[in-house]
């Protein structure tokens, strides 16, 4: 499919943020194209948690999209944290949000399933993603347009360019917007302190040991770092050949997210992952205790690794979200192009989906969006991202584990605090992201 020579909006990047912006522009009947460098949509093993704010934002565009997402995932009413002997440390009861939202849970769903459903709704409106379209250059032109050059040799002029092209954003670089460490305001550079972790989608052999919940997310905190298990449903876009007849539809598919102190292999295999499970995964320390023996606890065995990868993260925040050319064209940053942080608390994709919807609102707010509307977008979304990054950094400190009295004191204080219902309900409201949408105590209008 070839690109138009001229269009109001080009969205660069068809991850969750770009897709949300596209769905919102389509609803407002603003002409746009959405392009991606990939040959098809698959974003690897990344997000697994969707929060109420993103579900409500998508519900506002297509109520049935939100319900299809819920049906494709597993609602986790609480986020359980346990120690290496699987004794409860603390639990965030997301169900505390029940009076105020239709989504009083964190939804366990793989990012590729979220993107697949968003693309389905976009296609229904006649707006397909244009794949294999890598932007290689952006120039200012006269007449209130940016001109984008593509690897394919094509050129497109647009009044608005939405940079939804991820944390290494090409468009952000062309726009000359710095990506800064939110604490020091210095350029965000890799550091030995960056959190290193592996993420893998694995099928565990049956029967599944009784200590691994199939309906909730569970984090084990060991001195070496976090070991998180999130049950996933097997859907059509599950990677590898899991949709073939050799895997039952309710197979033991889990997303593992494991903090590792040393550099892991780029594609962790079953042997590497099993070694970590045996050393500090579910069952590893409980199985030899009296309680473990009574409950029949064993260490789960990996039958197959469907997908795996390694990540290192450090927070970064764009110094501004909008830039304007001399002739009055605009670049707007959304999603990871504008901010990044660790995966603790499952916030990045949600923030990106809400950025995408807010960018579409700003673009479509009047026939010719003014500087003040776009500045308001930049200020509001950047300030939310800064708050989310601060929350995620606190959660990351817990996920790092470590030994000594500081980590012990930290989890002990959290254990005590979360017993207080008002603390739990404040944190649940914050994790849901609804804190940035409306005051607590209000249901959706
Ligand atoms: C291990 C891990 C776990 C995570 N867990 C969670 C979680 O549980 N919950 C959560 O909310 N978030 C989570 N996140 C964060 C989440 O994955 C990201 O925030 C999310 O993918 C951001 O979406 P995006 O659309 O902004 O960018 P991306 O998903 O990175 O998409 C960018 C797209 O732009 C395209 N692109 C790039 N350059 C170009 C170019 N020059 N031309 C054209 N196209 C281009 C890419 O091909 C890509 O498809 C996690 C992240 C990681 C790494």
Coordinates of C-alpha atoms and ligand atoms in Angstrom, one line a residue, residues 11-19 35-43 45-51 54 107 109 111 115 130-137 150 163-171 174 197-199 217 255-257 309-313 334-353 355, ligand 1:
X11 CA 1.3 8.6 13.4
X12 CA 4.8 7.0 13.5
X13 CA 4.7 3.7 15.4
X14 CA 1.9 1.2 15.8
X15 CA 2.6 0.1 19.4
X16 CA -0.2 0.7 22.0
X17 CA 0.4 4.5 22.1
X18 CA 0.2 5.0 18.3
X19 CA -2.8 2.6 18.0
X35 CA 2.9 3.6 9.9
X36 CA 5.4 1.2 11.4
X37 CA 8.9 0.0 10.5
X38 CA 8.1 -3.6 11.3
X39 CA 6.8 -6.0 8.7
X40 CA 3.9 -7.0 11.1
X41 CA 2.8 -6.3 14.6
X42 CA 4.6 -8.1 17.3
X43 CA 6.2 -6.3 20.1
X45 CA 7.3 -10.2 25.6
X46 CA 6.7 -6.8 27.2
X47 CA 3.7 -5.5 29.1
X48 CA 1.4 -7.9 30.9
X49 CA -0.6 -5.6 33.1
X50 CA -3.4 -3.3 31.9
X51 CA -4.9 -0.9 34.4
X54 CA -6.3 2.5 29.9
X107 CA -5.9 -7.1 33.8
X109 CA -3.0 -9.7 29.3
X111 CA 0.8 -6.6 25.1
X115 CA -2.3 -4.5 20.2
X130 CA 0.9 0.6 7.0
X131 CA 3.8 -1.8 7.8
X132 CA 7.4 -1.7 6.5
X133 CA 7.4 2.1 6.5
X134 CA 10.4 3.2 8.4
X135 CA 10.8 7.0 8.8
X136 CA 14.4 8.0 8.1
X137 CA 14.2 11.8 7.9
X150 CA 10.7 6.8 4.4
X163 CA 5.9 10.4 17.5
X164 CA 4.8 7.0 18.9
X165 CA 8.0 5.3 17.9
X166 CA 9.2 4.1 21.3
X167 CA 12.0 5.0 23.6
X168 CA 14.6 5.2 20.9
X169 CA 12.4 7.6 19.0
X170 CA 13.8 8.8 15.6
X171 CA 11.2 11.6 15.5
X174 CA 14.8 15.0 14.7
X197 CA 15.8 -8.5 34.2
X198 CA 14.6 -11.3 31.9
X199 CA 11.1 -11.7 30.6
X217 CA -0.2 -11.8 39.7
X255 CA 4.7 -14.7 31.9
X256 CA 7.8 -14.7 34.1
X257 CA 9.6 -11.5 35.0
X309 CA 14.2 -11.5 26.2
X310 CA 16.3 -9.4 28.4
X311 CA 15.9 -5.8 29.4
X312 CA 17.7 -3.0 31.3
X313 CA 15.7 0.0 32.3
X334 CA 3.4 10.0 23.0
X335 CA 4.2 6.8 25.0
X336 CA 7.7 5.6 25.4
X337 CA 9.0 8.3 23.0
X338 CA 8.1 10.7 25.7
X339 CA 8.9 8.7 28.9
X340 CA 10.3 5.4 30.0
X341 CA 10.7 3.6 33.3
X342 CA 10.9 0.1 34.7
X343 CA 8.0 -2.3 34.4
X344 CA 7.2 -2.3 38.2
X345 CA 3.5 -1.7 38.7
X346 CA 2.7 -2.2 35.0
X347 CA 2.3 1.5 34.0
X348 CA 4.1 2.2 30.7
X349 CA 1.7 0.9 28.2
X350 CA -1.3 2.4 30.1
X351 CA 0.4 5.8 30.2
X352 CA 1.1 5.5 26.5
X353 CA -2.5 4.6 25.6
X355 CA -1.1 9.9 26.0
Ligands
LIG1 C1 9.8 -6.2 30.2 C2 8.8 -5.1 30.1 C3 7.6 -5.3 30.8 C4 6.6 -4.3 30.7 N1 5.5 -4.5 31.4 C5 4.5 -3.5 31.3 C6 3.2 -3.7 32.0 O1 3.0 -4.8 32.6 N2 2.3 -2.8 31.8 C7 2.5 -1.6 31.1 O2 1.6 -0.8 31.1 N3 3.7 -1.4 30.5 C8 4.7 -2.3 30.6 N4 5.9 -2.1 29.9 C9 6.0 -0.9 29.1 C10 5.4 -1.1 27.7 O3 5.9 -2.2 27.1 C11 5.7 0.2 26.9 O4 5.5 1.3 27.7 C12 4.9 0.2 25.6 O5 5.3 -0.7 24.7 C13 5.1 1.6 25.0 O6 4.3 1.6 23.8 P1 4.6 2.6 22.6 O7 3.5 2.4 21.6 O8 4.9 4.0 23.2 O9 6.0 2.1 22.1 P2 6.5 0.7 21.4 O10 5.6 -0.3 21.9 O11 7.9 0.7 21.6 O12 6.1 0.9 19.9 C14 6.9 1.7 19.0 C15 6.7 1.3 17.6 O13 7.3 2.3 16.7 C16 7.9 1.6 15.7 N5 9.0 2.4 15.2 C17 10.2 2.7 15.8 N6 11.0 3.5 15.0 C18 10.3 3.7 13.9 C19 10.5 4.5 12.7 N7 11.7 5.2 12.5 N8 9.6 4.5 11.7 C20 8.5 3.8 11.8 N9 8.2 3.0 12.9 C21 9.1 3.0 13.9 C22 8.4 0.2 16.3 O14 8.5 -0.7 15.3 C23 7.3 -0.1 17.3 O15 6.3 -0.9 16.7 C24 6.9 -3.1 30.0 C25 8.1 -2.9 29.3 C26 9.0 -3.9 29.4 C27 10.3 -3.7 28.6

